[in-house]
mmCIF file of C-alpha atoms in Angstrom:
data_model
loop_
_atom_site.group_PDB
_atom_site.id
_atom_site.type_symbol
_atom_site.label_atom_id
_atom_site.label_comp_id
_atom_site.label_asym_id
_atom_site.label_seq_id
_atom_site.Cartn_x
_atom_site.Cartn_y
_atom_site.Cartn_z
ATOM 1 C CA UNK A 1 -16.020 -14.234 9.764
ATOM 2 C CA UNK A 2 -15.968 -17.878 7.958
ATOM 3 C CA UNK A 3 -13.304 -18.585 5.217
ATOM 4 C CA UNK A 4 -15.692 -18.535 2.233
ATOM 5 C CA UNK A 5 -12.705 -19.508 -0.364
ATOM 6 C CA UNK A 6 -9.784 -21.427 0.679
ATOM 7 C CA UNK A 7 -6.266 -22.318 -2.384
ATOM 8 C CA UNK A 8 -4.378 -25.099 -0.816
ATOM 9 C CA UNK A 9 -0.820 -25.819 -3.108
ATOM 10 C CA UNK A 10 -2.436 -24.273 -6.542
ATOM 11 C CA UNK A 11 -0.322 -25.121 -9.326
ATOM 12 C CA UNK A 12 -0.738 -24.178 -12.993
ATOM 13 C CA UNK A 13 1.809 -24.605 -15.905
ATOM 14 C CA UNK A 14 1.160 -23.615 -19.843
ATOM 15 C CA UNK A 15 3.764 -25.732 -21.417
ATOM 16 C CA UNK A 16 6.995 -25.633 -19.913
ATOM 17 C CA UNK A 17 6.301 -22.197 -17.855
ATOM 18 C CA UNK A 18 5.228 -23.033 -14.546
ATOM 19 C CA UNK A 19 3.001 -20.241 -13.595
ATOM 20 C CA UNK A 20 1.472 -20.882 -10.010
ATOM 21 C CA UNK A 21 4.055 -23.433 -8.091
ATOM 22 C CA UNK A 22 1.886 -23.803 -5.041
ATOM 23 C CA UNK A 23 -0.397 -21.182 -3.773
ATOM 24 C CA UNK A 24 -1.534 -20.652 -1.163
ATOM 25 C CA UNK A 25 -4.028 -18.500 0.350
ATOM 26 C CA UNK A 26 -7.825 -18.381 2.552
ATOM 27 C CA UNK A 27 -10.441 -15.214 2.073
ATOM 28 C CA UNK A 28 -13.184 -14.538 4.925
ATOM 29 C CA UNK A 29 -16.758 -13.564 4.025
ATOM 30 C CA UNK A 30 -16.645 -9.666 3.709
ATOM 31 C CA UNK A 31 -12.754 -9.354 3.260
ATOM 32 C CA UNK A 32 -11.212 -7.031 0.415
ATOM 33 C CA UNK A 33 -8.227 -8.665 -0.251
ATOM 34 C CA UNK A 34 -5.727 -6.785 -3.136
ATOM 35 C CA UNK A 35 -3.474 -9.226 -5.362
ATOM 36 C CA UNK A 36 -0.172 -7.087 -5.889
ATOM 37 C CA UNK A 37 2.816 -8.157 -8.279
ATOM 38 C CA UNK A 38 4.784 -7.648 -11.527
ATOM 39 C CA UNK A 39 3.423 -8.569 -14.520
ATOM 40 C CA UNK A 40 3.792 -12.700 -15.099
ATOM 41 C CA UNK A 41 3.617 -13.018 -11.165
ATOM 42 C CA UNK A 42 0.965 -15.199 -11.812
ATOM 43 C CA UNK A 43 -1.744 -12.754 -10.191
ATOM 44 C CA UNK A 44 -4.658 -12.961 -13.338
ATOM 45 C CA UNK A 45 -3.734 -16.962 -14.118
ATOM 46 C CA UNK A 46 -4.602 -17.599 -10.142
ATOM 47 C CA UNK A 47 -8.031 -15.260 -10.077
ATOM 48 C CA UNK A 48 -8.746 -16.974 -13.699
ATOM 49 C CA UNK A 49 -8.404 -20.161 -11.951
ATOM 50 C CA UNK A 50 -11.196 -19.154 -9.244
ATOM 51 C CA UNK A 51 -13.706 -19.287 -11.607
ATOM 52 C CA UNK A 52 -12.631 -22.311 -13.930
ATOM 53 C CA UNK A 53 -11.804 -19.785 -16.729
ATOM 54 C CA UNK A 54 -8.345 -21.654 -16.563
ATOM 55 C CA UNK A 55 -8.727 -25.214 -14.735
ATOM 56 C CA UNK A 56 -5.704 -25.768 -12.348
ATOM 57 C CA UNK A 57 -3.389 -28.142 -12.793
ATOM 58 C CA UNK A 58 -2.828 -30.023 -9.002
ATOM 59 C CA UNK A 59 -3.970 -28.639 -5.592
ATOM 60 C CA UNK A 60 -7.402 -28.031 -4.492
ATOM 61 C CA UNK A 61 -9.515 -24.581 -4.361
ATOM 62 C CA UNK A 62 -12.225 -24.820 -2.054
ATOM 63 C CA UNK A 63 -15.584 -22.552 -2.597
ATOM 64 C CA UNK A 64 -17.499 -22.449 0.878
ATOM 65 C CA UNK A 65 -15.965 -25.621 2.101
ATOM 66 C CA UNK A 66 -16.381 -27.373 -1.376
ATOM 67 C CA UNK A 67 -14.062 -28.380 -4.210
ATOM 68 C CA UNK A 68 -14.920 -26.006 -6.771
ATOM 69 C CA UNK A 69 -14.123 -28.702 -9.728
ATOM 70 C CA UNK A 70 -17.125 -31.119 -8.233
ATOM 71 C CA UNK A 71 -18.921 -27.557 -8.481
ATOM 72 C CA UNK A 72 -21.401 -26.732 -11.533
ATOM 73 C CA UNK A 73 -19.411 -24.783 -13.621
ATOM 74 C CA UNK A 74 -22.480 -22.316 -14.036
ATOM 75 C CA UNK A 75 -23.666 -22.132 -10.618
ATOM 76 C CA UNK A 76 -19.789 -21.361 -9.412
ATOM 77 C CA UNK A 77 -19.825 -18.034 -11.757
ATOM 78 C CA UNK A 78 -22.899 -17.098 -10.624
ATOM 79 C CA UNK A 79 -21.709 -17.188 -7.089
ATOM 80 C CA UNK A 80 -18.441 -15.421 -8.127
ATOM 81 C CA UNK A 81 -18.756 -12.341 -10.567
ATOM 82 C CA UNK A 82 -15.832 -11.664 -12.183
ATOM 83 C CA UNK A 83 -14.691 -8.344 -13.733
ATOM 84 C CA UNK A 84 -12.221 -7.706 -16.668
ATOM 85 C CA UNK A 85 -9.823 -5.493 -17.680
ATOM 86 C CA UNK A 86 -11.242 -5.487 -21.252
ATOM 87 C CA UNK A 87 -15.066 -5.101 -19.915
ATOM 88 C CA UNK A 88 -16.096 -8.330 -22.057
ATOM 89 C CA UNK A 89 -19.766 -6.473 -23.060
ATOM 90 C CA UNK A 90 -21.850 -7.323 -25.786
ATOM 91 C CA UNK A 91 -21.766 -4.714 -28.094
ATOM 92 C CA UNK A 92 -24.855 -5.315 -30.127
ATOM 93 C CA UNK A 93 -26.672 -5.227 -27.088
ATOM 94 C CA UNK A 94 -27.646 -1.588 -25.370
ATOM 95 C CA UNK A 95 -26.597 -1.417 -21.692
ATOM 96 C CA UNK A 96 -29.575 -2.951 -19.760
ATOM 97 C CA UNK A 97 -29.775 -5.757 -22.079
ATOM 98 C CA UNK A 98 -26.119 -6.484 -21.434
ATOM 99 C CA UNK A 99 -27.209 -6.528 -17.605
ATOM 100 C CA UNK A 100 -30.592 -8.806 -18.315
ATOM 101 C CA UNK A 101 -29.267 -11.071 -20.872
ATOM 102 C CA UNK A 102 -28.214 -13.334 -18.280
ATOM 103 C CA UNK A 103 -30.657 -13.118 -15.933
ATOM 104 C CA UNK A 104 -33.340 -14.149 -18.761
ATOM 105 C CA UNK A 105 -31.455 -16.929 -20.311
ATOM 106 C CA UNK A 106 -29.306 -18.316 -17.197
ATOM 107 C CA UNK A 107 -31.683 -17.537 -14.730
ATOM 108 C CA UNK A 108 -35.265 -17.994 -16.771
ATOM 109 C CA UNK A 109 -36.276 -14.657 -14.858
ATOM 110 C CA UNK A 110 -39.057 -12.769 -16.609
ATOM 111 C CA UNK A 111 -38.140 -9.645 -18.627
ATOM 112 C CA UNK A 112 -39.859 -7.260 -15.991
ATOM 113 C CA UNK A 113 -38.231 -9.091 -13.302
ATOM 114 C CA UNK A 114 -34.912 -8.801 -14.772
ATOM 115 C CA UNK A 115 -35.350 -5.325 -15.980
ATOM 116 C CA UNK A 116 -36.256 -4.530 -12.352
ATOM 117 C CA UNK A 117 -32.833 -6.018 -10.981
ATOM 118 C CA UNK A 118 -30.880 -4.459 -13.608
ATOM 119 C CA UNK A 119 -32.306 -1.226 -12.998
ATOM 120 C CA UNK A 120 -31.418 -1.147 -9.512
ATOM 121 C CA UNK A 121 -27.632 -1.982 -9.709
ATOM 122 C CA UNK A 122 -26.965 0.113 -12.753
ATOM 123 C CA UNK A 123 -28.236 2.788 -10.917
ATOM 124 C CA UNK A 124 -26.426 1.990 -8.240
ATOM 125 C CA UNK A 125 -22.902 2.067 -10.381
ATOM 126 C CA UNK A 126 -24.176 5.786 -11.285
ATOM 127 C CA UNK A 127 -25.227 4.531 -14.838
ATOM 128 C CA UNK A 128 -29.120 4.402 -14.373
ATOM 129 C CA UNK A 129 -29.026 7.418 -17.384
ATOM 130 C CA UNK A 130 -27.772 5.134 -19.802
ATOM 131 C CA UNK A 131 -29.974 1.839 -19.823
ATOM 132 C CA UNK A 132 -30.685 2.173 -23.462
ATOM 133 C CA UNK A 133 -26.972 3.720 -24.239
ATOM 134 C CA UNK A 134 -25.436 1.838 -26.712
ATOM 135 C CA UNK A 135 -22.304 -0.018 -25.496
ATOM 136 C CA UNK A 136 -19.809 1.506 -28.116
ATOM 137 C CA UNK A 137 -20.768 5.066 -27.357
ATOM 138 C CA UNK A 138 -19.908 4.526 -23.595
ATOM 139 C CA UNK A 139 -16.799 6.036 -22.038
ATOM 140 C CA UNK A 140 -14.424 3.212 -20.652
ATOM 141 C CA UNK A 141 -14.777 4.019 -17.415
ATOM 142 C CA UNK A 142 -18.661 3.780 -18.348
ATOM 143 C CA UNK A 143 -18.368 0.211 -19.633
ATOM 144 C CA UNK A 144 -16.358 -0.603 -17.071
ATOM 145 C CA UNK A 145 -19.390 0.378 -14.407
ATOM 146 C CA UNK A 146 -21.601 -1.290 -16.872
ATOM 147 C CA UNK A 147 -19.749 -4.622 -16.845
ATOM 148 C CA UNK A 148 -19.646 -4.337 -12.393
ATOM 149 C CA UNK A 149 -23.682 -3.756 -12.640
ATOM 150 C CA UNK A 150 -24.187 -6.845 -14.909
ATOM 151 C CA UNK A 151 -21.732 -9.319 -12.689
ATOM 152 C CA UNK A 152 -24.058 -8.280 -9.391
ATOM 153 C CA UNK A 153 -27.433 -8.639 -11.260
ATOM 154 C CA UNK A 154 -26.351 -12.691 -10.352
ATOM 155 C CA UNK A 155 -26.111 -11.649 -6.851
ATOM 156 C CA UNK A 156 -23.163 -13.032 -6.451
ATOM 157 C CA UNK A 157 -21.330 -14.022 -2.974
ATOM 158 C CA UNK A 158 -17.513 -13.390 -4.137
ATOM 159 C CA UNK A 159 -16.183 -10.407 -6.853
ATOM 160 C CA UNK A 160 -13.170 -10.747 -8.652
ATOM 161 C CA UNK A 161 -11.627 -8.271 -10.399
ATOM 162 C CA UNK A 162 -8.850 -8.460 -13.241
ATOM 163 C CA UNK A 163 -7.101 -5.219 -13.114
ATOM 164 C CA UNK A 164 -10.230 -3.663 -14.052
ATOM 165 C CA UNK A 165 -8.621 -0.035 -14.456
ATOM 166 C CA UNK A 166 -5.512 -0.970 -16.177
ATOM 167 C CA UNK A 167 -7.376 -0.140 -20.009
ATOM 168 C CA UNK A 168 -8.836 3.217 -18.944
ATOM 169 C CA UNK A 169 -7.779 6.689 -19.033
ATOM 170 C CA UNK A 170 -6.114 7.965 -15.986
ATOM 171 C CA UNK A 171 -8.701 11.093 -15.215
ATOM 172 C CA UNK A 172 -11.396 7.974 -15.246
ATOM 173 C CA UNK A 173 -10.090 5.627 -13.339
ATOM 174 C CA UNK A 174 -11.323 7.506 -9.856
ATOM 175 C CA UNK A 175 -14.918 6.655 -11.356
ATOM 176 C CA UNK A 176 -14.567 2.801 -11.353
ATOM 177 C CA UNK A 177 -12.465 2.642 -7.929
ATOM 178 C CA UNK A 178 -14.929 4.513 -6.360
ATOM 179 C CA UNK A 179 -18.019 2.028 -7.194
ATOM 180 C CA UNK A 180 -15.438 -0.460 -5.840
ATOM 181 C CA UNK A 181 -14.881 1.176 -2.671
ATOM 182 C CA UNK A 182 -18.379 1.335 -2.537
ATOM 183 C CA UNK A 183 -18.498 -2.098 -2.607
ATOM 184 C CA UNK A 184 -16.321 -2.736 -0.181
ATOM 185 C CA UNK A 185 -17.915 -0.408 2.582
ATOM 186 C CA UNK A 186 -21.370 -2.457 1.794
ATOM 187 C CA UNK A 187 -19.352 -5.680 2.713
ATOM 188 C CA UNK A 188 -18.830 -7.204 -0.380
ATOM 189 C CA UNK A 189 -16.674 -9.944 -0.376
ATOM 190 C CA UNK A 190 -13.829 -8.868 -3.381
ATOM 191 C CA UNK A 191 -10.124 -10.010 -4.669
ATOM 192 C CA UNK A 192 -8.813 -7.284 -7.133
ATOM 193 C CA UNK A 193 -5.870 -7.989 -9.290
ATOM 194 C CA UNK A 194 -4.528 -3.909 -9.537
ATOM 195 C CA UNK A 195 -1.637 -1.954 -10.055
ATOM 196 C CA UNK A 196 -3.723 1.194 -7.869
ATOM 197 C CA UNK A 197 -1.827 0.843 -4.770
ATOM 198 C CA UNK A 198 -3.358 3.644 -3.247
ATOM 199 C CA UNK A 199 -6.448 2.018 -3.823
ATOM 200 C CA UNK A 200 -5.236 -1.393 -2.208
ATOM 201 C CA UNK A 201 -3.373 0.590 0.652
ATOM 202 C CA UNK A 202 -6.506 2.497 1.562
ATOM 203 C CA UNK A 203 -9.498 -0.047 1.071
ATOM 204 C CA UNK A 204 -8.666 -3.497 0.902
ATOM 205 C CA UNK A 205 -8.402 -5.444 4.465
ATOM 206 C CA UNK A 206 -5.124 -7.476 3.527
ATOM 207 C CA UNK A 207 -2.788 -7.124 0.502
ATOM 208 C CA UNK A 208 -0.790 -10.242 -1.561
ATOM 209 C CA UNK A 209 2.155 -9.749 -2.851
ATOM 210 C CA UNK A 210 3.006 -12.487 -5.299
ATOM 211 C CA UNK A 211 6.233 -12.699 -7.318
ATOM 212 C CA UNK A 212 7.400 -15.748 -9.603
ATOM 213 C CA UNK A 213 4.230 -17.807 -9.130
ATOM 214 C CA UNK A 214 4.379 -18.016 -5.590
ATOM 215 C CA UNK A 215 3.070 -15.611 -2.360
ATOM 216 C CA UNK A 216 6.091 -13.979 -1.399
ATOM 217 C CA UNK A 217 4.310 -11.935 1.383
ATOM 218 C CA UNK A 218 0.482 -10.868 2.862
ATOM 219 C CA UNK A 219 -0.626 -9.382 5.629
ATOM 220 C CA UNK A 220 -2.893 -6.329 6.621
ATOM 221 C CA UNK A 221 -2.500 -3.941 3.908
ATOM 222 C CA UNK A 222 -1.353 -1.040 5.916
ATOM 223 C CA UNK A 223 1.345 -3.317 7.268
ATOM 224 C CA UNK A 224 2.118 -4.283 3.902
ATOM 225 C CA UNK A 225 2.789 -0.971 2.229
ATOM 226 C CA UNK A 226 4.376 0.439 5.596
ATOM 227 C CA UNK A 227 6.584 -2.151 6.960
ATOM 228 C CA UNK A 228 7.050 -4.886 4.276
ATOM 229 C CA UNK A 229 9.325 -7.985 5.067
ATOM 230 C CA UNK A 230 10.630 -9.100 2.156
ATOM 231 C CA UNK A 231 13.299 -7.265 0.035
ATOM 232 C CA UNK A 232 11.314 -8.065 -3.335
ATOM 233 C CA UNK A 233 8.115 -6.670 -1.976
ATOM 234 C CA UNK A 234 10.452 -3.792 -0.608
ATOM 235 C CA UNK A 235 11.685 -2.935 -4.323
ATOM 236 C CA UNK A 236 8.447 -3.578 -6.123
ATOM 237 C CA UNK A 237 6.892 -1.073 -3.798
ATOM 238 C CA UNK A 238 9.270 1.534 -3.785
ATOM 239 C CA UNK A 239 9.166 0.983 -7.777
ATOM 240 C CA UNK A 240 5.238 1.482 -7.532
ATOM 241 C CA UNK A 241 4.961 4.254 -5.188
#
């Protein structure tokens, strides 16, 4: 499989507070690769900086061979849908619109084109009952499946996700992972920021374990969660399990 995104010495600050001090890490075409860590390990600022949504402050992040900042900003988030914790839908919009909005305007596809596209991966996330569902009557596990529909109508090459269960009910969050996993078995390339370790133990192809803005540890993930190395990914772990 060719390395289809490459981080060579990432660094990020905000201020004073050095956030990333030199990551570095390579993902294959088809890998699931799970992004595991406290909270202000740096693990959202480094996926944030994948996509430009924060812009890096030295090192070099390479998108199929090429650096992503002489990249069209556009183009690089249509070839990497992202997914948030916080869903990020437009609420005035019913749910295929929120799916077709940027296919229309980004893409300049015709409506019954879009529509068409829509259709098919909404249906696909189990939400092809809702197309005309207004967004504030969904469930969160709903929007959530909503939101992973509308970041594939761009067919994109690369997923990230942002801990996209961490703002749902527990008894929902099997929904979402499971469109995920789905995903994964269709060979979707995907890095997932997550707290779900069984979900990172049991799917994804090779687990990071980052801690004070640097990668502590990675490897296959049943290696990871069986036989970790370090003594911080050792306590985080047992904390987590």
């Amino acid at each position: 499989m060719n390395t289809i995104l490459e981080v060579i010495d990432l660094k990020k600050s905000y201020g004073n507070n050095e956030v990333l001090k030199g990551v570095n890490i390579s993902i294959k075409e088809k890998e699931v690769v799970c992004i595991i860590g406290s909270s202000g390990s740096g693990k959202s600022t480094l996926l944030r900086c994948l996509n430009r949504l924060e812009e890096h402050d030295s090192g070099k992040i390479l998108f199929e061979g090429k650096d992503i900042t002489d990249e069209n900003i556009d183009l690089l988030r249509r070839k990497m849908g992202m997914v948030f914790q916080s869903f990020n839908l437009f609420n005035n919009m019913n749910v295929l619109k929120n799916c077709t909005f940027a296919l229309c305007k980004l893409l300049k596809m015709d409506k019954k084109e879009a529509t068409l596209i829509a259709t098919k991966h909404l249906e696909n996330v189990g939400m092809g009952k809702f197309l005309n569902a207004r967004v504030e009557n969904l469930s969160g596990g709903q929007k959530q499946r909503v939101a992973i529909a509308r970041a594939l109508c761009m067919n994109p090459k690369v997923m990230l996700f942002d801990e996209p269960t961490s703002a749902l009910d527990p008894e929902i969050v099997g929904e979402v992972l499971n469109v995920m996993k789905n995903l994964a078995e269709q060979g979707m390339t995907m890095i997932v920021v997550t707290h779900e370790m069984g979900f990172a133990k049991e799917v994804s192809t090779r687990t990071i374990f980052m801690d004070k803005g640097v990668v502590l540890e990675e490897g296959p993930s049943k290696e990871i969660f069986t036989n970790p190395k370090q003594e911080r990914t050792k306590e985080f772990l047992k904390r987590h399990l």
